[in-house]
Short mmCIF file of C-alpha atoms and ligand atoms in Angstrom, two decimals:
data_model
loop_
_atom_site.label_atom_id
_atom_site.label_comp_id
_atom_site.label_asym_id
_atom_site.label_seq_id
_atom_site.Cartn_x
_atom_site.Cartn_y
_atom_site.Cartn_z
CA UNK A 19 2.23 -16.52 -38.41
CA UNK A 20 3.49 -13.43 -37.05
CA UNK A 21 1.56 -11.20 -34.44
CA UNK A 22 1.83 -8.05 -34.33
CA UNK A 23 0.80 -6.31 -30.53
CA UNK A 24 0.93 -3.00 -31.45
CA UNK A 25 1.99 -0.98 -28.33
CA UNK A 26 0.39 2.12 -27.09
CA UNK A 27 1.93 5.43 -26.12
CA UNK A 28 2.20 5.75 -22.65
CA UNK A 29 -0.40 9.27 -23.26
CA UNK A 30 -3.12 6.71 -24.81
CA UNK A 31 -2.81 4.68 -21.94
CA UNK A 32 -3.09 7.32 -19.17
CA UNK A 33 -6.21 8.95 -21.27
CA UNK A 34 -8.14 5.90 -20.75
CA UNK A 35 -8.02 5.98 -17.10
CA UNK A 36 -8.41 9.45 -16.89
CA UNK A 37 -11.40 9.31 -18.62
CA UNK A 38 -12.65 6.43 -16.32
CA UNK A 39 -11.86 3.59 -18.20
CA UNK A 40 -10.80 -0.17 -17.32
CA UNK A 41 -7.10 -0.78 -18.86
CA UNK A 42 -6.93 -3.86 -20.41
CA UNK A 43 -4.14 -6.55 -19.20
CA UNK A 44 -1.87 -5.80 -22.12
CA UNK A 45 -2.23 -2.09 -21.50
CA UNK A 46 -1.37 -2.84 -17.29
CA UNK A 47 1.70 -4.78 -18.25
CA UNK A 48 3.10 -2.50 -20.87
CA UNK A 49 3.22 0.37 -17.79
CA UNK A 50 4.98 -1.59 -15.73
CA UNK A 51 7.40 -3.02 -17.87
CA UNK A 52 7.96 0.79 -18.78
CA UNK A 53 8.28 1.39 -15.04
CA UNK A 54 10.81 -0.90 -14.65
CA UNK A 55 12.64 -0.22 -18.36
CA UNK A 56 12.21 3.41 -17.86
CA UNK A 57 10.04 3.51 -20.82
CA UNK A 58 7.22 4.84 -19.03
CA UNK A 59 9.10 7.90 -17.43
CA UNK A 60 8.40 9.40 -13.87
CA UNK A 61 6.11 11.53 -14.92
CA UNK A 62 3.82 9.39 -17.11
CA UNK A 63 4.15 6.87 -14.37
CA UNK A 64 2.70 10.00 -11.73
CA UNK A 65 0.22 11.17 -14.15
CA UNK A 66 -1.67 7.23 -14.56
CA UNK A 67 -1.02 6.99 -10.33
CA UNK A 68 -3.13 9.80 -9.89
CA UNK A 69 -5.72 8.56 -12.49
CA UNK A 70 -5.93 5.71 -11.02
CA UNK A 71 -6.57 7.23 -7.26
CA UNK A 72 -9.05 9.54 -8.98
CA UNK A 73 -10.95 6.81 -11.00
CA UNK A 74 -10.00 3.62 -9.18
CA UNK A 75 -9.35 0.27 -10.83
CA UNK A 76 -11.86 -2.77 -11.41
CA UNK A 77 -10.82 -5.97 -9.47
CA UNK A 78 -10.03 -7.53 -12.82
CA UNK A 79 -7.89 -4.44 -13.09
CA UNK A 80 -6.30 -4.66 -9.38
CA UNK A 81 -5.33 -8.50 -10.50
CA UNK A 82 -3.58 -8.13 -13.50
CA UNK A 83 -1.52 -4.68 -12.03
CA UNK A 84 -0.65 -7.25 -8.74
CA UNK A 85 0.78 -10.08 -11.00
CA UNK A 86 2.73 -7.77 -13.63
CA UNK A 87 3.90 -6.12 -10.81
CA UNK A 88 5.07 -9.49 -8.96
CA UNK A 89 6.58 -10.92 -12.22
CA UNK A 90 8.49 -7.50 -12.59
CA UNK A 91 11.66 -9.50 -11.02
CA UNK A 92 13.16 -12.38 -9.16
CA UNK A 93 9.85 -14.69 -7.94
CA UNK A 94 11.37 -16.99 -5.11
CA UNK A 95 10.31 -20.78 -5.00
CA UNK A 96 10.71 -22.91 -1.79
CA UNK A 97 9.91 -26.46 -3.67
CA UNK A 98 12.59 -28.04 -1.36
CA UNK A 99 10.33 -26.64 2.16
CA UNK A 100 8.18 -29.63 3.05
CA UNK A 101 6.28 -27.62 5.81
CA UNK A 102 3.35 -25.34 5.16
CA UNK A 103 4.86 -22.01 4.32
CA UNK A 104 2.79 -19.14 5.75
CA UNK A 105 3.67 -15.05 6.38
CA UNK A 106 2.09 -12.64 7.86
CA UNK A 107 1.64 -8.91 6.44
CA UNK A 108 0.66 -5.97 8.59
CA UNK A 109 -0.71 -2.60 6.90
CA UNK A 110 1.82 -1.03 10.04
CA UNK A 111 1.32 0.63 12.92
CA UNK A 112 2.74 2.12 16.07
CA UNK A 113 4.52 -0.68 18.54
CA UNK A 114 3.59 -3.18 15.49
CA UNK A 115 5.96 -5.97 17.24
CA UNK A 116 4.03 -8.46 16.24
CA UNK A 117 6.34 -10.05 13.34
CA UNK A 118 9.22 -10.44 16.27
CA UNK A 119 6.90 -12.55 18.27
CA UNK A 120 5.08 -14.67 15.43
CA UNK A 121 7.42 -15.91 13.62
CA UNK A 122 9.59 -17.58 15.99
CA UNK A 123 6.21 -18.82 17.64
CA UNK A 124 4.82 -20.12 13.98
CA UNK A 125 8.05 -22.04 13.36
CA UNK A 126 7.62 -23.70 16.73
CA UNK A 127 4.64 -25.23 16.13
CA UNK A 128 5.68 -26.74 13.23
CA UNK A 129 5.11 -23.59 10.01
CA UNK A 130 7.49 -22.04 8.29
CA UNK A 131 7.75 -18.53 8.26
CA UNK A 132 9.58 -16.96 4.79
CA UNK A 133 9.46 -13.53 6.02
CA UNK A 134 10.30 -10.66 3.86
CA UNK A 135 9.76 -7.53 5.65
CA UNK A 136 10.35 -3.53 5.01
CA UNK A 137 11.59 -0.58 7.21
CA UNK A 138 9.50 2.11 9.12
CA UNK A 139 8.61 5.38 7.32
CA UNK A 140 6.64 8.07 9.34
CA UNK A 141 4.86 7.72 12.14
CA UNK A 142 5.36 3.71 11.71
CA UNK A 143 7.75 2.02 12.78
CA UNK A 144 9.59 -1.36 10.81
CA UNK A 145 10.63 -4.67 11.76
CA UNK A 146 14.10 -4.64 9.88
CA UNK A 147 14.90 -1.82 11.87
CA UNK A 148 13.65 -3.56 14.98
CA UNK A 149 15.67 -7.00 14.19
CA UNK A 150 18.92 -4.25 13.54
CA UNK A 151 19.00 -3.29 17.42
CA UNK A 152 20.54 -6.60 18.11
CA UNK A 153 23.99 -6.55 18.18
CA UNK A 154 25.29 -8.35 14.53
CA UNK A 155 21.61 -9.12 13.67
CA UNK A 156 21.80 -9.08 9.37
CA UNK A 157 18.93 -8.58 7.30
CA UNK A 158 20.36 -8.73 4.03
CA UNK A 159 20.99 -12.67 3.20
CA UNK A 160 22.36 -14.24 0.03
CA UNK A 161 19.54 -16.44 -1.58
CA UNK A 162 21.36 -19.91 -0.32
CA UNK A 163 21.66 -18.14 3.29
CA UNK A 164 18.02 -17.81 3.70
CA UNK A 165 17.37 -21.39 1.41
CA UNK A 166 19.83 -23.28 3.98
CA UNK A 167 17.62 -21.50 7.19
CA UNK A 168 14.54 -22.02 5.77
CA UNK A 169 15.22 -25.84 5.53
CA UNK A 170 17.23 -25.39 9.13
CA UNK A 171 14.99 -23.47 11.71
CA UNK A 172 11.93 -22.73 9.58
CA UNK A 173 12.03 -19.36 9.82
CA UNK A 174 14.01 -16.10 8.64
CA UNK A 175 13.27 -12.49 8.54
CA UNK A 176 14.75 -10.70 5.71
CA UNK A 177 15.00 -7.49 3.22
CA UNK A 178 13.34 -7.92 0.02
CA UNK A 179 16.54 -8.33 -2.40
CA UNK A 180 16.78 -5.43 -5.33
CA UNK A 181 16.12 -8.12 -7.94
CA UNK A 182 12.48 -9.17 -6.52
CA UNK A 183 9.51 -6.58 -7.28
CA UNK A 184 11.98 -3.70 -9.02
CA UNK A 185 8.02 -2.09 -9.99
CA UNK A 186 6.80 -1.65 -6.88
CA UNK A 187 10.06 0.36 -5.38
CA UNK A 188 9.96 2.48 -8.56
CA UNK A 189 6.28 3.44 -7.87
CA UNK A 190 5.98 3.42 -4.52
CA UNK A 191 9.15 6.03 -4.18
CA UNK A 192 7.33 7.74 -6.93
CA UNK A 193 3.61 7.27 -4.75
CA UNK A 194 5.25 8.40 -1.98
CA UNK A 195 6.30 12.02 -3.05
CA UNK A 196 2.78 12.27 -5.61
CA UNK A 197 -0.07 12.00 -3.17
CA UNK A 198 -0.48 9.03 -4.63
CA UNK A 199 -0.71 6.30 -1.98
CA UNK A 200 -4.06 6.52 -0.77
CA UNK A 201 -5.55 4.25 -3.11
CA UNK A 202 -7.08 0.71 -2.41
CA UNK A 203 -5.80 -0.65 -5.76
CA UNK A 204 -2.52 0.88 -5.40
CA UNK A 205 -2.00 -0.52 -1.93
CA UNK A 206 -3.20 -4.14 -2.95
CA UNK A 207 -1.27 -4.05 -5.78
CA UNK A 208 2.32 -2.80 -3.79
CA UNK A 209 1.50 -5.39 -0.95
CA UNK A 210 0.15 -8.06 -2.41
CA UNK A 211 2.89 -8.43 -5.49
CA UNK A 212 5.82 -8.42 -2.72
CA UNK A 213 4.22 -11.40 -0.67
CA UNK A 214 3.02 -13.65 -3.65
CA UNK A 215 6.61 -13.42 -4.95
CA UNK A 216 7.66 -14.75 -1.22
CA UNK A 217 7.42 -18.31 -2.64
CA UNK A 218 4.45 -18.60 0.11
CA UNK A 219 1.36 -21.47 0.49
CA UNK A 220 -0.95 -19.28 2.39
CA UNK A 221 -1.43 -15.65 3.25
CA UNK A 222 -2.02 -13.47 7.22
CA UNK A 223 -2.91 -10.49 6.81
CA UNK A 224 -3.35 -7.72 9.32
CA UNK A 225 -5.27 -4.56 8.69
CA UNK A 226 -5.20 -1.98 10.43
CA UNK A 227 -7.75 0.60 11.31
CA UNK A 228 -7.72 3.71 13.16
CA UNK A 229 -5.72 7.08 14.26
CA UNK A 230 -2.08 5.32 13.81
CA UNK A 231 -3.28 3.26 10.76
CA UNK A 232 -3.39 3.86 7.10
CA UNK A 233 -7.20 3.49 7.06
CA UNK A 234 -8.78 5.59 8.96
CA UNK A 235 -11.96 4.11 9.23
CA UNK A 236 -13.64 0.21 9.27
CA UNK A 237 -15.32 1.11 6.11
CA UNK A 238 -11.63 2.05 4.44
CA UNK A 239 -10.18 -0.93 6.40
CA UNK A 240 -13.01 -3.63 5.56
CA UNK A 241 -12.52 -2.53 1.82
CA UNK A 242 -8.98 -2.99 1.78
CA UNK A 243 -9.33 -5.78 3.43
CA UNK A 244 -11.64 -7.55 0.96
CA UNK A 245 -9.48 -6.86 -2.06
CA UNK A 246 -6.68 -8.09 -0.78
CA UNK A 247 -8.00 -10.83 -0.18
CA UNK A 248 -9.76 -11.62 -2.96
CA UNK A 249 -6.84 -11.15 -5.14
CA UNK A 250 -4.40 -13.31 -3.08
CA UNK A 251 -7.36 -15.96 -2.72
CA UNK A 252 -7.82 -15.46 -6.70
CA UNK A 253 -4.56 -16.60 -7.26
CA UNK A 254 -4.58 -19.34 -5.57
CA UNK A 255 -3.42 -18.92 -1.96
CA UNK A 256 -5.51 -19.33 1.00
CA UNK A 257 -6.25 -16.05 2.63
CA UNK A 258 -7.24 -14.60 5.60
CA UNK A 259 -7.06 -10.73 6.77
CA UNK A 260 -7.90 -9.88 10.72
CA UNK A 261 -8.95 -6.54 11.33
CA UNK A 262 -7.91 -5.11 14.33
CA UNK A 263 -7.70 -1.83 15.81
CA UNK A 264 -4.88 0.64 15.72
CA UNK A 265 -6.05 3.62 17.80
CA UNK A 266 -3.49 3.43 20.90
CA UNK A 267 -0.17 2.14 20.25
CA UNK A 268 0.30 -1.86 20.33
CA UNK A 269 1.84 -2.87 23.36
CA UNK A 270 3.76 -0.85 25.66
CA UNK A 271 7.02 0.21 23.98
CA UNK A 272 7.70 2.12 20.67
CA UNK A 273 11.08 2.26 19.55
CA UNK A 274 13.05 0.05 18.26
CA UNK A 275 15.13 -1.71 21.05
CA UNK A 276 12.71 -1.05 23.54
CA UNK A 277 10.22 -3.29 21.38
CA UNK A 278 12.67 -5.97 20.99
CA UNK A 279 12.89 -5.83 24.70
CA UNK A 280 8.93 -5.95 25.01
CA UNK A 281 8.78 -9.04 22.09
CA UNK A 282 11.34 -11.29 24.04
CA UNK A 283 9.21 -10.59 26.78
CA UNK A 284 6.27 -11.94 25.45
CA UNK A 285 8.03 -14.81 24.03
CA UNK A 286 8.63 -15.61 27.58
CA UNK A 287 5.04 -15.30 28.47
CA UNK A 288 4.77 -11.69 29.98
CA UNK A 289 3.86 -9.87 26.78
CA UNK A 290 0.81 -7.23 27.12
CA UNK A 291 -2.79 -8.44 26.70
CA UNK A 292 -3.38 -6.50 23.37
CA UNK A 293 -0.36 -7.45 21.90
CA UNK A 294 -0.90 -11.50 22.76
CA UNK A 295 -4.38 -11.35 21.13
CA UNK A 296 -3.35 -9.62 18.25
CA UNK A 297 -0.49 -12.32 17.86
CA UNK A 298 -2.41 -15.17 19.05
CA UNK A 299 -4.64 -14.30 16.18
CA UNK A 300 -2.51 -14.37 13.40
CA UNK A 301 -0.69 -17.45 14.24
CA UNK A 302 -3.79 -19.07 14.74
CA UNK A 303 -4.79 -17.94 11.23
CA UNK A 304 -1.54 -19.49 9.80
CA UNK A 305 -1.89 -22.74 11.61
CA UNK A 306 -5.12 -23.28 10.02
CA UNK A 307 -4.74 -22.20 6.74
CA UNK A 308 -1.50 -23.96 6.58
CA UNK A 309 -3.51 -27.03 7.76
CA UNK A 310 -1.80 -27.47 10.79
CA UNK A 311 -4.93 -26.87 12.92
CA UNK A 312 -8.51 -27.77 12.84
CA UNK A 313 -9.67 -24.73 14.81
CA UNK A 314 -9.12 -22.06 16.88
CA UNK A 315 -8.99 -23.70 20.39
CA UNK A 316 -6.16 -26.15 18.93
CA UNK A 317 -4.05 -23.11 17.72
CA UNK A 318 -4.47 -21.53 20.80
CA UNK A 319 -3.58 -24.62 23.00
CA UNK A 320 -0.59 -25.45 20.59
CA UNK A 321 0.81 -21.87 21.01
CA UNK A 322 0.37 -21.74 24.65
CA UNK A 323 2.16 -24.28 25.35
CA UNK A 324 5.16 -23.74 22.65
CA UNK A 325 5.40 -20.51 25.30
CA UNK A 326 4.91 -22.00 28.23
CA UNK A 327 8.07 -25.08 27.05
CA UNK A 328 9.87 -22.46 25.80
CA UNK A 329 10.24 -23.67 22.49
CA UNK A 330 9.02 -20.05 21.15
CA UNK A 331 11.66 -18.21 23.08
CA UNK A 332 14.35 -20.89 22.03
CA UNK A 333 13.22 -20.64 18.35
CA UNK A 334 13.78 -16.50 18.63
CA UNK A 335 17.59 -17.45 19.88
CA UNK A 336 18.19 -19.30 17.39
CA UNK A 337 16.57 -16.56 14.89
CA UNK A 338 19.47 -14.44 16.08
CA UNK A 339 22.21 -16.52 16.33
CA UNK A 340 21.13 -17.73 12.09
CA UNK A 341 21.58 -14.42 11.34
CA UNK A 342 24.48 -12.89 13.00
CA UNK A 343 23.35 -11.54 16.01
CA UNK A 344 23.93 -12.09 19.56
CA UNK A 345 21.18 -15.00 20.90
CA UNK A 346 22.61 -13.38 24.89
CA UNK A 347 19.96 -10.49 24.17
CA UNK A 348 17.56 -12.42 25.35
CA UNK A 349 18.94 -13.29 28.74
CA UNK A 350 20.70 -9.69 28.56
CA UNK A 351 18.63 -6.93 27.33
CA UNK A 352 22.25 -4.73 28.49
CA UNK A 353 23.66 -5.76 25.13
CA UNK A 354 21.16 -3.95 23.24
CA UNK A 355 21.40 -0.04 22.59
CA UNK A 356 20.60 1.98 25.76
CA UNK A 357 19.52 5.54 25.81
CA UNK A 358 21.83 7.88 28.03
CA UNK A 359 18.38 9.25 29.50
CA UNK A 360 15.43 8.32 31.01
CA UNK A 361 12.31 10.92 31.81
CA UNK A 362 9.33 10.32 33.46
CA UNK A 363 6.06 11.86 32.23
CA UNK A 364 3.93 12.11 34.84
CA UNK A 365 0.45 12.61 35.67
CA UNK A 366 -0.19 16.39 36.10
CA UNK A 367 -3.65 16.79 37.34
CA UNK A 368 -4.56 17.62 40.53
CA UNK A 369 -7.58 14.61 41.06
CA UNK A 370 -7.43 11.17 40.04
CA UNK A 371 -8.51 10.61 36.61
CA UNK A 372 -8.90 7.68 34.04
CA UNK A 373 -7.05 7.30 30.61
CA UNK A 374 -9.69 7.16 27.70
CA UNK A 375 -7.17 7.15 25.05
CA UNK A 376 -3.37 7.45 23.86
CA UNK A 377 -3.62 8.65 20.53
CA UNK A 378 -1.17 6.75 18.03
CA UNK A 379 -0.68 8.66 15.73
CA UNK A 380 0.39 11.08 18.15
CA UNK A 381 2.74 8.70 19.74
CA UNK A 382 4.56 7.51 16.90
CA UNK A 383 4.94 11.37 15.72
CA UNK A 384 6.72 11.79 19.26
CA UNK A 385 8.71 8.81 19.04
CA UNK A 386 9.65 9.77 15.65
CA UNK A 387 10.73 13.04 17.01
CA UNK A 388 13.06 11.70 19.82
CA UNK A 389 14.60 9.64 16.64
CA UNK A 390 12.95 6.32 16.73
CA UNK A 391 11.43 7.11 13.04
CA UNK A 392 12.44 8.57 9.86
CA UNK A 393 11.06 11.45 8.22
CA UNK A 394 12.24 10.54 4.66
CA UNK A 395 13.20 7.17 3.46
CA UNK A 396 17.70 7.94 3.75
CA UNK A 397 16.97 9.32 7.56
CA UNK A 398 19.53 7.60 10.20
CA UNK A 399 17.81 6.59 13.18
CA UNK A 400 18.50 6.45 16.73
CA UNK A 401 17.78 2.42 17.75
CA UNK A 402 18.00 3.01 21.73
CA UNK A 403 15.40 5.74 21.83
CA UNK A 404 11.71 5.58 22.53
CA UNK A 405 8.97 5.18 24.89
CA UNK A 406 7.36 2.93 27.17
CA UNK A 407 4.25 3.24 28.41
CA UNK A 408 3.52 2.48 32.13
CA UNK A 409 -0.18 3.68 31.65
CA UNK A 410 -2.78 2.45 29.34
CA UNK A 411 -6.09 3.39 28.25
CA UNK A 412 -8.52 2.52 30.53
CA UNK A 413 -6.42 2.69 33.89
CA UNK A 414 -7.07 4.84 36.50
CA UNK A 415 -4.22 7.27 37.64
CA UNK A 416 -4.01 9.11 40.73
CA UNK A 417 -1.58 12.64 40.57
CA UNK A 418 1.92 11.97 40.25
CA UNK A 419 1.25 8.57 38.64
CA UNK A 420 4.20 7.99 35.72
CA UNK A 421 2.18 7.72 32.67
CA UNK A 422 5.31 6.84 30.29
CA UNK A 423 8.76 6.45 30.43
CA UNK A 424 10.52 8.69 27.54
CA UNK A 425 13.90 6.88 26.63
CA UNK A 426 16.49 9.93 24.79
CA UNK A 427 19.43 10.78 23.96
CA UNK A 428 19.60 14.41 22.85
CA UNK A 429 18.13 17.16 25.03
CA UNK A 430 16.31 19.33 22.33
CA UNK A 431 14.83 16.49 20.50
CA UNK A 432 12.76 15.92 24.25
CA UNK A 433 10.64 18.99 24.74
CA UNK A 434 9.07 18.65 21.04
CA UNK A 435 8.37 15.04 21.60
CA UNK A 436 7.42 15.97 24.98
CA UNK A 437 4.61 18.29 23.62
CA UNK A 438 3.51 15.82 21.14
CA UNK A 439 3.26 12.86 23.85
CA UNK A 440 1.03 15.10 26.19
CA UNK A 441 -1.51 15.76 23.85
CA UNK A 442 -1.45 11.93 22.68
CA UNK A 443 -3.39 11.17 26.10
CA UNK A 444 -6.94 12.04 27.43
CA UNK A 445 -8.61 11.60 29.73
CA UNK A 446 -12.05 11.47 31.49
CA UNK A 447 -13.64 11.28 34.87
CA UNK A 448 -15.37 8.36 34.44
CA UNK A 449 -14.27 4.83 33.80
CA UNK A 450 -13.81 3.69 30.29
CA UNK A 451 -14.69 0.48 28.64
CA UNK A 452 -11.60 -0.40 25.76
CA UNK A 453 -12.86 -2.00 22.78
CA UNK A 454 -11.91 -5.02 21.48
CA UNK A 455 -8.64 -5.17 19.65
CA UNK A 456 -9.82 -8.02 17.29
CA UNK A 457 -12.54 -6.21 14.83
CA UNK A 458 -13.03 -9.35 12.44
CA UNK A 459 -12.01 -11.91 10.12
CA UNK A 460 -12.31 -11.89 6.25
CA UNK A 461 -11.58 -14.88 4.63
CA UNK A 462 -12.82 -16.78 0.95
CA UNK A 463 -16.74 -16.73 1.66
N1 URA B 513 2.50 -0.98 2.33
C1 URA B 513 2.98 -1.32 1.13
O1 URA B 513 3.83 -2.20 1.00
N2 URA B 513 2.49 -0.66 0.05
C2 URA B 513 1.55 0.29 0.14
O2 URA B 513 1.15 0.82 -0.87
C3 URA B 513 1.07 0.64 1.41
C4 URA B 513 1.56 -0.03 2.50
#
């Protein structure tokens, strides 16, 4: 017997969310084939985005746009990796080097890390344009390439290829210029449908809350946070998302090089306190959801020591040398791009003072002035530029103290960048306590 579906106009279909109505499955998957076939045209596709930020989407509703968006293209399957396969995704931040650190550290204690990552827009930065300031270092690999590490070194750290997720880079270029990204359904959907098409067993996330974050607030993060996982967890893979705070910048550096420079550091066991927890806790998160672990003090004891052997450090060499880049870096941080100028920001005040906070938002705006950053998604960046903090919150600084160190290359991108770093930092008479980076887990209750 024949069926007939009969298909809706894309009008009917954006009238029902308008009005506040749940779209049925059929209805979800018709707009984004139509995404993808063009069938649904740009400004249909706008029109049901900003009905759906308006009137939201049921979780039923969030589910069905994840998978049609996921089965949109190319859905990668790793049958021949016998270890537990694990990533981690980060809603993004300022000095987010986490992904540099982790997954050489996850594949050396026995994971394996199918990374698929993205590029910094705004005031965030990303970690293919990171992995780019090594000399030769290739993100783009041919589907045997990163098969063939996979199997060899248990870890890679790639581009998402054009034929995976084709949906989401229609409507998130379309999101992007709309108003339309704000939207906890939205976001799920976009992040969620590129990692479940990884080829993954299990599922790190890290959201982000606070001044250099996406979500604003613990209520927005908590939320977003929730959904995502209980789609992921809904369809099967184990799930866990760690809130943590992204009010000051993560680590000392921002910029591309210079956080290379800070992540090889940490790999060899001098990496800042803030920046160790938050990594500590994702990789101990993957090592027990990929059932490598029966707690946290195990995780923690296994990762310590892969740092303290150096089997972290050697795994990041031979990251670099897999895919084309130089593995000297890491004895050699002279081989990556250098900044023809170095200025000191210094403490101005005439009594000594404490830092309350650095503002990242604020930071990442500067270091996205001086270059680090793109304004719009075809901006060239500059790799060497950026900043490094030599002050944090919570330290004391007498006058004169160097607060950061501002890494340039062209003198009129410095005073604006300047002017954005100086009001990125206050400060207070009295001493400060710093709250704790990790907020909280969320897992499958
Ligand atoms: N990151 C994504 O990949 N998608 C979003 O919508 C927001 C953040």
């Amino acid at each position: 017997m024949l069926l007939l579906v009969r298909m809706e106009i894309p009008q009917e279909i954006i009238a029902i969310k308008r009005d506040g109505g749940c779209l049925s499955r059929a209805q979800i998957e018709q707009f984004v084939a139509g995404v993808v076939s063009g069938d649904f045209k740009d400004y249909q596709a706008s029109a049901l985005l900003m009905a759906i930020v308006l009137k939201g989407m049921t979780p039923e509703e969030t589910a069905w746009l994840t998978d049609a968006m996921m089965r949109s293209g190319r859905i990668v399957e790793l049958p021949e990796i016998t270890r537990p396969k694990v990533d981690k995704h980060s809603t993004g931040g300022v000095g987010d080097k986490v992904s540099l650190i982790l997954a050489p550290l996850a594949a050396s204690v026995g994971l394996c890390v199918p990374m698929m990552s993205g590029r910094g827009l705004g005031h965030t930065g990303g970690t293919l344009d990171k992995l780019e300031a090594i000399p030769g270092f290739q993100v783009d690999l041919s589907d045997a390439a990163y098969r063939a590490q996979l199997a060899s070194i248990h870890q890679a750290m790639i581009g998402q290829s054009a034929d995976m997720v084709p949906a989401d880079r229609k409507l998130y270029a379309l999101r992007d210029v709309t108003a339309t990204v704000e939207s906890i359904p939205l976001i799920c959907a976009s992040i969620l449908s590129k990692k479940l098409a990884e080829g993954i067993d299990a599922l790190v996330l890290d959201v982000k809350c606070g001044r250099g974050a996406f979500m604003k607030t613990e209520t927005e993060a908590r939320a977003l946070a929730e959904s995502l996982v209980r789609i992921s967890a809904g369809v099967g893979k184990p799930t866990t998302a760690v809130l943590t705070r992204m009010d000051q910048p993560l680590g000392n550096a921002v910029g591309n090089a210079l956080e290379v420079i800070e992540s090889i550091d940490s790999l060899k066991g001098e990496g800042p306190e803030d920046l160790m927890a938050v990594t500590f806790e994702l990789v101990a998160e993957m090592l027990c959801l990929g059932g490598l672990c029966e707690g946290r003090a195990e995780a923690q004891q296994r990762m310590e020591a892969a740092i303290e052997s150096g089997a972290a450090l050697a795994a990041f060499r031979d990251l670099v040398a897999a895919q084309g880049g130089d593995p000297l870096v890491v004895d050699d941080y002279g081989l990556l791009p250098k900044s023809e100028q170095v200025f000191d920001l210094c403490y101005e005040g005439a009594e000594a003072t404490y830092i309350t906070r650095i503002d990242a938002l604020l930071v990442g705006e500067s270091a996205r002035l001086l270059g680090a950053g793109r304004s719009h998604a075809d901006a060239v960046i500059d790799l060497a530029v950026g900043l490094v903090f030599v002050k944090q919150a919570g330290d004391r600084v007498e006058p004169g103290d160097v607060l950061c160190q501002v890494h340039y290359n062209a003198e009129d991108l410095l005073s604006p960048a300047l002017e954005r770093l100086r009001k990125a930092i206050f400060y207070s008479s009295k001493a400060v306590v710093i709250a704790d980076i990790i907020i909280d887990r969320i897992s499958e209750s």
